[in-house]
PDB file of C-alpha atoms in Angstrom:
ATOM      1  CA  MET A   1       0.000   0.000   0.000  1.00 41.00           C
ATOM      2  CA  VAL A   2       2.894   2.365   0.845  1.00 40.00           C
ATOM      3  CA  ALA A   3       4.449   1.769  -2.572  1.00 40.00           C
ATOM      4  CA  THR A   4       1.100   2.407  -4.239  1.00 50.00           C
ATOM      5  CA  ASP A   5       0.660   5.688  -2.345  1.00 61.00           C
ATOM      6  CA  ARG A   6       4.178   6.754  -3.251  1.00 67.00           C
ATOM      7  CA  GLY A   7       3.555   5.977  -6.915  1.00 67.00           C
ATOM      8  CA  SER A   8       0.344   7.999  -6.845  1.00 74.00           C
ATOM      9  CA  ALA A   9       2.134  10.943  -5.248  1.00 82.00           C
ATOM     10  CA  GLU A  10       4.898  10.802  -7.867  1.00 83.00           C
ATOM     11  CA  LEU A  11       2.311  10.688 -10.654  1.00 79.00           C
ATOM     12  CA  ALA A  12       0.537  13.727  -9.201  1.00 84.00           C
ATOM     13  CA  ALA A  13       3.775  15.683  -8.812  1.00 87.00           C
ATOM     14  CA  LYS A  14       4.804  14.956 -12.400  1.00 87.00           C
ATOM     15  CA  ALA A  15       1.407  16.039 -13.755  1.00 84.00           C
ATOM     16  CA  LYS A  16       1.466  19.254 -11.702  1.00 89.00           C
ATOM     17  CA  LYS A  17       4.921  20.060 -13.029  1.00 89.00           C
ATOM     18  CA  GLN A  18       3.754  19.566 -16.624  1.00 87.00           C
ATOM     19  CA  LEU A  19       0.711  21.756 -16.027  1.00 85.00           C
ATOM     20  CA  ALA A  20       2.836  24.498 -14.471  1.00 87.00           C
ATOM     21  CA  SER A  21       5.179  24.483 -17.465  1.00 88.00           C
ATOM     22  CA  GLY A  22       2.302  25.582 -19.689  1.00 82.00           C
ATOM     23  CA  LYS A  23       3.440  23.193 -22.417  1.00 80.00           C
ATOM     24  CA  ALA A  24       0.183  21.228 -22.524  1.00 80.00           C
ATOM     25  CA  ALA A  25      -1.354  22.950 -25.537  1.00 84.00           C
ATOM     26  CA  ASP A  26      -3.759  20.150 -26.387  1.00 91.00           C
ATOM     27  CA  PRO A  27      -6.998  20.630 -24.364  1.00 92.00           C
ATOM     28  CA  LEU A  28      -7.555  16.875 -23.888  1.00 92.00           C
ATOM     29  CA  GLU A  29      -4.002  16.428 -22.619  1.00 91.00           C
ATOM     30  CA  LYS A  30      -4.512  19.417 -20.318  1.00 91.00           C
ATOM     31  CA  LEU A  31      -7.649  17.859 -18.829  1.00 91.00           C
ATOM     32  CA  ARG A  32      -5.813  14.540 -18.492  1.00 90.00           C
ATOM     33  CA  LEU A  33      -3.018  16.249 -16.556  1.00 90.00           C
ATOM     34  CA  VAL A  34      -5.540  17.989 -14.292  1.00 89.00           C
ATOM     35  CA  CYS A  35      -6.925  14.555 -13.429  1.00 89.00           C
ATOM     36  CA  LEU A  36      -3.511  12.962 -12.927  1.00 87.00           C
ATOM     37  CA  SER A  37      -2.402  15.886 -10.752  1.00 89.00           C
ATOM     38  CA  ARG A  38      -4.820  14.467  -8.181  1.00 85.00           C
ATOM     39  CA  GLY A  39      -3.075  11.118  -8.157  1.00 82.00           C
ATOM     40  CA  ALA A  40      -3.798   7.686  -9.598  1.00 71.00           C
ATOM     41  CA  SER A  41      -7.521   7.990  -8.851  1.00 77.00           C
ATOM     42  CA  GLY A  42      -7.902  11.375 -10.556  1.00 81.00           C
ATOM     43  CA  ILE A  43      -9.653  10.049 -13.648  1.00 82.00           C
ATOM     44  CA  GLU A  44     -11.917   7.996 -11.412  1.00 80.00           C
ATOM     45  CA  GLY A  45     -12.709  11.279  -9.647  1.00 83.00           C
ATOM     46  CA  ILE A  46     -13.870  13.084 -12.763  1.00 86.00           C
ATOM     47  CA  GLY A  47     -15.877   9.979 -13.603  1.00 83.00           C
ATOM     48  CA  ARG A  48     -17.711  10.297 -10.304  1.00 84.00           C
ATOM     49  CA  GLN A  49     -18.274  13.993 -10.971  1.00 84.00           C
ATOM     50  CA  PHE A  50     -19.964  13.299 -14.285  1.00 85.00           C
ATOM     51  CA  ARG A  51     -21.964  10.447 -12.827  1.00 84.00           C
ATOM     52  CA  ILE A  52     -23.393  12.849 -10.230  1.00 85.00           C
ATOM     53  CA  ILE A  53     -24.717  15.244 -12.889  1.00 82.00           C
ATOM     54  CA  ASP A  54     -26.063  12.431 -15.088  1.00 81.00           C
ATOM     55  CA  ASP A  55     -29.569  12.904 -13.691  1.00 74.00           C
ATOM     56  CA  ASP A  56     -31.359  10.673 -16.192  1.00 76.00           C
ATOM     57  CA  GLY A  57     -28.844   7.832 -15.900  1.00 78.00           C
ATOM     58  CA  SER A  58     -28.276   7.831 -19.666  1.00 81.00           C
ATOM     59  CA  ARG A  59     -24.508   7.375 -19.264  1.00 82.00           C
ATOM     60  CA  SER A  60     -24.040  10.085 -21.843  1.00 86.00           C
ATOM     61  CA  LEU A  61     -23.116  13.757 -21.638  1.00 86.00           C
ATOM     62  CA  ASP A  62     -24.634  16.618 -23.559  1.00 88.00           C
ATOM     63  CA  ARG A  63     -22.579  19.762 -24.031  1.00 90.00           C
ATOM     64  CA  ARG A  64     -24.126  21.548 -21.053  1.00 89.00           C
ATOM     65  CA  GLU A  65     -23.414  18.604 -18.728  1.00 89.00           C
ATOM     66  CA  PHE A  66     -19.878  18.396 -20.057  1.00 91.00           C
ATOM     67  CA  TYR A  67     -19.238  22.089 -19.325  1.00 92.00           C
ATOM     68  CA  LYS A  68     -20.645  21.726 -15.818  1.00 90.00           C
ATOM     69  CA  GLY A  69     -18.710  18.546 -15.064  1.00 89.00           C
ATOM     70  CA  CYS A  70     -15.380  20.039 -16.123  1.00 91.00           C
ATOM     71  CA  THR A  71     -16.043  23.245 -14.189  1.00 92.00           C
ATOM     72  CA  ASP A  72     -17.221  21.505 -11.018  1.00 90.00           C
ATOM     73  CA  PHE A  73     -14.177  19.251 -11.147  1.00 89.00           C
ATOM     74  CA  GLY A  74     -11.988  22.346 -11.081  1.00 88.00           C
ATOM     75  CA  ALA A  75     -10.473  21.988 -14.540  1.00 88.00           C
ATOM     76  CA  ASP A  76      -9.124  25.365 -15.645  1.00 87.00           C
ATOM     77  CA  LEU A  77     -10.420  25.119 -19.212  1.00 92.00           C
ATOM     78  CA  SER A  78     -11.922  27.808 -21.393  1.00 93.00           C
ATOM     79  CA  LYS A  79     -15.240  27.223 -23.144  1.00 94.00           C
ATOM     80  CA  GLU A  80     -13.317  26.971 -26.400  1.00 95.00           C
ATOM     81  CA  GLU A  81     -11.052  24.259 -24.963  1.00 94.00           C
ATOM     82  CA  MET A  82     -14.022  22.300 -23.622  1.00 94.00           C
ATOM     83  CA  ASP A  83     -15.671  22.567 -27.056  1.00 93.00           C
ATOM     84  CA  GLN A  84     -12.511  21.227 -28.681  1.00 93.00           C
ATOM     85  CA  ILE A  85     -12.475  18.203 -26.359  1.00 93.00           C
ATOM     86  CA  PHE A  86     -16.193  17.559 -26.882  1.00 93.00           C
ATOM     87  CA  ASP A  87     -15.946  17.806 -30.679  1.00 90.00           C
ATOM     88  CA  ARG A  88     -12.809  15.675 -30.780  1.00 90.00           C
ATOM     89  CA  ILE A  89     -14.535  12.772 -29.040  1.00 87.00           C
ATOM     90  CA  ASP A  90     -17.915  13.317 -30.712  1.00 85.00           C
ATOM     91  CA  LYS A  91     -16.405  12.799 -34.157  1.00 75.00           C
ATOM     92  CA  ASP A  92     -19.683  12.139 -35.929  1.00 70.00           C
ATOM     93  CA  ARG A  93     -21.348  15.173 -34.280  1.00 76.00           C
ATOM     94  CA  SER A  94     -24.140  12.897 -33.102  1.00 74.00           C
ATOM     95  CA  GLY A  95     -24.785  14.925 -29.970  1.00 78.00           C
ATOM     96  CA  PRO A  96     -24.201  13.465 -26.489  1.00 86.00           C
ATOM     97  CA  LEU A  97     -20.854  11.930 -25.627  1.00 86.00           C
ATOM     98  CA  ASP A  98     -20.847   8.314 -24.596  1.00 83.00           C
ATOM     99  CA  PHE A  99     -19.644   8.378 -21.003  1.00 80.00           C
ATOM    100  CA  ASP A 100     -17.310   5.403 -21.313  1.00 78.00           C
ATOM    101  CA  GLU A 101     -15.825   6.658 -24.589  1.00 81.00           C
ATOM    102  CA  PHE A 102     -15.001   9.949 -22.903  1.00 86.00           C
ATOM    103  CA  LEU A 103     -13.208   8.218 -20.036  1.00 83.00           C
ATOM    104  CA  GLN A 104     -11.343   5.952 -22.451  1.00 82.00           C
ATOM    105  CA  ALA A 105     -10.145   8.975 -24.435  1.00 85.00           C
ATOM    106  CA  LEU A 106      -9.064  10.680 -21.224  1.00 85.00           C
ATOM    107  CA  ARG A 107      -6.929   7.832 -19.971  1.00 83.00           C
ATOM    108  CA  PRO A 108      -3.207   7.808 -20.822  1.00 78.00           C
ATOM    109  CA  PRO A 109      -2.175   5.248 -23.451  1.00 74.00           C
ATOM    110  CA  MET A 110      -1.160   1.848 -22.098  1.00 71.00           C
ATOM    111  CA  SER A 111       2.540   1.100 -21.977  1.00 73.00           C
ATOM    112  CA  SER A 112       3.815  -1.873 -23.956  1.00 81.00           C
ATOM    113  CA  ALA A 113       4.832  -3.574 -20.690  1.00 80.00           C
ATOM    114  CA  ARG A 114       1.320  -3.254 -19.305  1.00 74.00           C
ATOM    115  CA  ARG A 115      -0.178  -4.549 -22.561  1.00 77.00           C
ATOM    116  CA  GLU A 116       2.095  -7.581 -22.404  1.00 82.00           C
ATOM    117  CA  LEU A 117       1.163  -8.265 -18.777  1.00 80.00           C
ATOM    118  CA  ILE A 118      -2.574  -8.016 -19.494  1.00 78.00           C
ATOM    119  CA  THR A 119      -2.180 -10.333 -22.486  1.00 82.00           C
ATOM    120  CA  LYS A 120      -0.445 -12.896 -20.257  1.00 82.00           C
ATOM    121  CA  ALA A 121      -3.192 -12.552 -17.650  1.00 80.00           C
ATOM    122  CA  PHE A 122      -5.858 -13.042 -20.310  1.00 81.00           C
ATOM    123  CA  LYS A 123      -4.193 -16.187 -21.628  1.00 82.00           C
ATOM    124  CA  LYS A 124      -3.915 -17.616 -18.121  1.00 80.00           C
ATOM    125  CA  LEU A 125      -7.597 -16.957 -17.451  1.00 80.00           C
ATOM    126  CA  ASP A 126      -8.620 -18.465 -20.798  1.00 82.00           C
ATOM    127  CA  ARG A 127      -8.211 -22.083 -19.683  1.00 82.00           C
ATOM    128  CA  THR A 128     -10.195 -23.505 -22.616  1.00 83.00           C
ATOM    129  CA  GLY A 129      -8.074 -21.625 -25.142  1.00 85.00           C
ATOM    130  CA  ASP A 130     -11.077 -20.491 -27.170  1.00 86.00           C
ATOM    131  CA  GLY A 131     -10.063 -16.825 -27.197  1.00 85.00           C
ATOM    132  CA  VAL A 132     -12.697 -15.595 -24.722  1.00 82.00           C
ATOM    133  CA  ILE A 133     -13.116 -15.863 -20.957  1.00 83.00           C
ATOM    134  CA  THR A 134     -16.326 -17.251 -19.502  1.00 84.00           C
ATOM    135  CA  VAL A 135     -17.539 -18.402 -16.100  1.00 83.00           C
ATOM    136  CA  GLU A 136     -16.378 -21.900 -17.043  1.00 83.00           C
ATOM    137  CA  ASP A 137     -12.792 -20.659 -17.380  1.00 81.00           C
ATOM    138  CA  LEU A 138     -12.900 -18.982 -13.981  1.00 79.00           C
ATOM    139  CA  ARG A 139     -14.023 -22.157 -12.220  1.00 78.00           C
ATOM    140  CA  GLY A 140     -10.594 -23.705 -12.693  1.00 69.00           C
ATOM    141  CA  ARG A 141      -8.379 -24.142  -9.677  1.00 62.00           C
ATOM    142  CA  GLY A 142      -5.839 -21.368  -9.215  1.00 65.00           C
ATOM    143  CA  VAL A 143      -7.500 -19.078 -11.760  1.00 69.00           C
ATOM    144  CA  TYR A 144      -9.729 -16.756  -9.745  1.00 72.00           C
ATOM    145  CA  ASN A 145     -10.558 -17.333  -6.072  1.00 78.00           C
ATOM    146  CA  CYS A 146     -13.907 -15.874  -5.094  1.00 80.00           C
ATOM    147  CA  LYS A 147     -13.884 -17.188  -1.540  1.00 82.00           C
ATOM    148  CA  HIS A 148     -12.824 -13.850  -0.066  1.00 82.00           C
ATOM    149  CA  HIS A 149     -15.578 -11.848  -1.758  1.00 85.00           C
ATOM    150  CA  PRO A 150     -17.819 -10.447   1.032  1.00 87.00           C
ATOM    151  CA  LYS A 151     -21.063 -11.333  -0.759  1.00 89.00           C
ATOM    152  CA  TYR A 152     -19.870 -14.918  -1.171  1.00 89.00           C
ATOM    153  CA  GLN A 153     -18.851 -15.090   2.462  1.00 90.00           C
ATOM    154  CA  ASN A 154     -22.228 -13.875   3.720  1.00 92.00           C
ATOM    155  CA  GLY A 155     -24.119 -16.246   1.417  1.00 92.00           C
ATOM    156  CA  GLN A 156     -25.682 -13.511  -0.699  1.00 92.00           C
ATOM    157  CA  TRP A 157     -23.915 -14.661  -3.884  1.00 91.00           C
ATOM    158  CA  THR A 158     -22.921 -18.045  -5.245  1.00 90.00           C
ATOM    159  CA  GLU A 159     -19.507 -18.715  -6.752  1.00 87.00           C
ATOM    160  CA  ASP A 160     -20.943 -18.220 -10.250  1.00 87.00           C
ATOM    161  CA  ASP A 161     -22.478 -14.886  -9.193  1.00 88.00           C
ATOM    162  CA  VAL A 162     -19.028 -13.637  -8.188  1.00 86.00           C
ATOM    163  CA  PHE A 163     -17.532 -14.846 -11.476  1.00 83.00           C
ATOM    164  CA  LYS A 164     -20.272 -13.128 -13.506  1.00 83.00           C
ATOM    165  CA  GLU A 165     -19.704  -9.865 -11.655  1.00 81.00           C
ATOM    166  CA  PHE A 166     -15.964 -10.137 -12.277  1.00 78.00           C
ATOM    167  CA  LEU A 167     -16.565 -10.586 -16.007  1.00 77.00           C
ATOM    168  CA  ARG A 168     -19.097  -7.739 -16.075  1.00 75.00           C
ATOM    169  CA  THR A 169     -16.354  -5.411 -14.865  1.00 67.00           C
ATOM    170  CA  PHE A 170     -14.613  -5.664 -18.222  1.00 67.00           C
ATOM    171  CA  GLU A 171     -17.654  -5.335 -20.463  1.00 61.00           C
ATOM    172  CA  THR A 172     -18.962  -2.340 -22.330  1.00 55.00           C
ATOM    173  CA  PRO A 173     -22.261  -1.479 -20.577  1.00 52.00           C
ATOM    174  CA  ASN A 174     -24.352  -1.403 -23.757  1.00 52.00           C
ATOM    175  CA  ASP A 175     -22.785  -4.562 -25.168  1.00 55.00           C
ATOM    176  CA  ALA A 176     -22.654  -6.957 -22.221  1.00 58.00           C
ATOM    177  CA  ASP A 177     -22.752 -10.684 -23.002  1.00 64.00           C
ATOM    178  CA  GLY A 178     -21.183 -12.323 -19.946  1.00 69.00           C
ATOM    179  CA  VAL A 179     -17.923 -12.949 -21.798  1.00 74.00           C
ATOM    180  CA  MET A 180     -14.549 -11.216 -21.555  1.00 74.00           C
ATOM    181  CA  HIS A 181     -13.169 -10.594 -25.020  1.00 67.00           C
ATOM    182  CA  PRO A 182      -9.462 -10.224 -25.844  1.00 63.00           C
ATOM    183  CA  GLN A 183      -9.606  -6.573 -26.899  1.00 56.00           C
ATOM    184  CA  LEU A 184      -7.383  -4.535 -24.621  1.00 44.00           C
ATOM    185  CA  ARG A 185     -10.182  -1.975 -24.509  1.00 43.00           C
ATOM    186  CA  SER A 186     -11.941  -4.286 -22.070  1.00 44.00           C
ATOM    187  CA  ALA A 187      -8.892  -4.394 -19.816  1.00 44.00           C
ATOM    188  CA  ASN A 188      -8.804  -0.610 -19.896  1.00 47.00           C
ATOM    189  CA  ASN A 189     -12.193  -0.556 -18.214  1.00 46.00           C
ATOM    190  CA  VAL A 190     -10.450  -1.498 -14.995  1.00 42.00           C
ATOM    191  CA  SER A 191      -9.710   2.180 -14.565  1.00 40.00           C
ATOM    192  CA  THR A 192     -13.064   3.731 -15.295  1.00 41.00           C
ATOM    193  CA  SER A 193     -15.273   5.186 -12.620  1.00 38.00           C
ATOM    194  CA  PHE A 194     -17.796   2.358 -12.765  1.00 37.00           C
ATOM    195  CA  VAL A 195     -15.308  -0.217 -11.525  1.00 40.00           C
ATOM    196  CA  SER A 196     -15.123  -0.616  -7.761  1.00 41.00           C
ATOM    197  CA  ASN A 197     -11.803  -0.497  -5.914  1.00 42.00           C
ATOM    198  CA  GLN A 198     -12.307  -4.136  -4.922  1.00 43.00           C
ATOM    199  CA  GLN A 199     -12.828  -5.264  -8.519  1.00 44.00           C
ATOM    200  CA  ARG A 200      -9.848  -3.250  -9.731  1.00 45.00           C
ATOM    201  CA  PHE A 201      -7.672  -4.684  -6.978  1.00 42.00           C
ATOM    202  CA  SER A 202      -8.741  -8.237  -7.822  1.00 48.00           C
ATOM    203  CA  PHE A 203      -7.577  -7.893 -11.420  1.00 49.00           C
ATOM    204  CA  LYS A 204      -4.344  -6.085 -10.542  1.00 48.00           C
ATOM    205  CA  ARG A 205      -3.530  -8.719  -7.914  1.00 48.00           C
ATOM    206  CA  PHE A 206      -4.113 -11.417 -10.519  1.00 49.00           C
ATOM    207  CA  CYS A 207      -1.771  -9.626 -12.951  1.00 48.00           C
ATOM    208  CA  VAL A 208       0.911  -9.513 -10.249  1.00 42.00           C
ATOM    209  CA  ARG A 209       0.558 -13.275  -9.763  1.00 48.00           C
ATOM    210  CA  VAL A 210       0.966 -13.791 -13.527  1.00 47.00           C
ATOM    211  CA  HIS A 211       4.051 -11.558 -13.548  1.00 46.00           C
ATOM    212  CA  LYS A 212       5.633 -13.653 -10.800  1.00 48.00           C
TER     213      LYS A 212
END
C-alpha cells in the first residue's frame, strides 16, 4: 500500500509540473493532466463527478453537462477548450458523448509492458483456449478465487455470481454478453469510474501473480 501511495504521489507531482510548465497545448491532454495531478484515482474522480450530474442515468453527456462537469471538477479550461475536447470525441457530431468513450479517451495510453502483462493474464484466465473468458474458465483451480468476496462469504452470492460480476467489470455497458473478449479496450475498463476499488484490486492482484 505504501508503494502504491508513493507511486500515486509521484504521478501527481509529475502532472502538476507539466501543467505548471504551460506546455500542454492540447486541451484533452490538459484535462488529463488535471486529473492525474490528483493522483492515480484522478480520472476515477472526474468519472464520479460526471456520474453525479447524469440525472437521467443515460450514461451520456450533452454539451451543457460536459461544461458543468469540467467546471465543477476544477479543470481550468476555457469554453473553447471544452468545445474542442467535446468535438474531438464526438467525431460524428451525433450529440451526447458516450460516457465510457469519454473516459477511455481521457486515460493515458497503455505502456507496452502493461499490454504484455494483461495479455499474459488473459491467456492464463482463458483455460479452454477459445479466445474468450467465460464463467467456465474462472471455475478452474488457481485461476480466480472468489472465496474472499464479502457477498460470497455472507451467502448472498454463489460462486458463479461472483464470477459473472468479475466478467461484467470488463464489459462495455451497452454490449454486455457475460464474456470477456481479448480486446485490450476491455482491460482498460479497470480504470473507469464504474469499476469498484475491490474489482480493480482483484484484477491487478491477478496480474501480479501472472508476472511472478
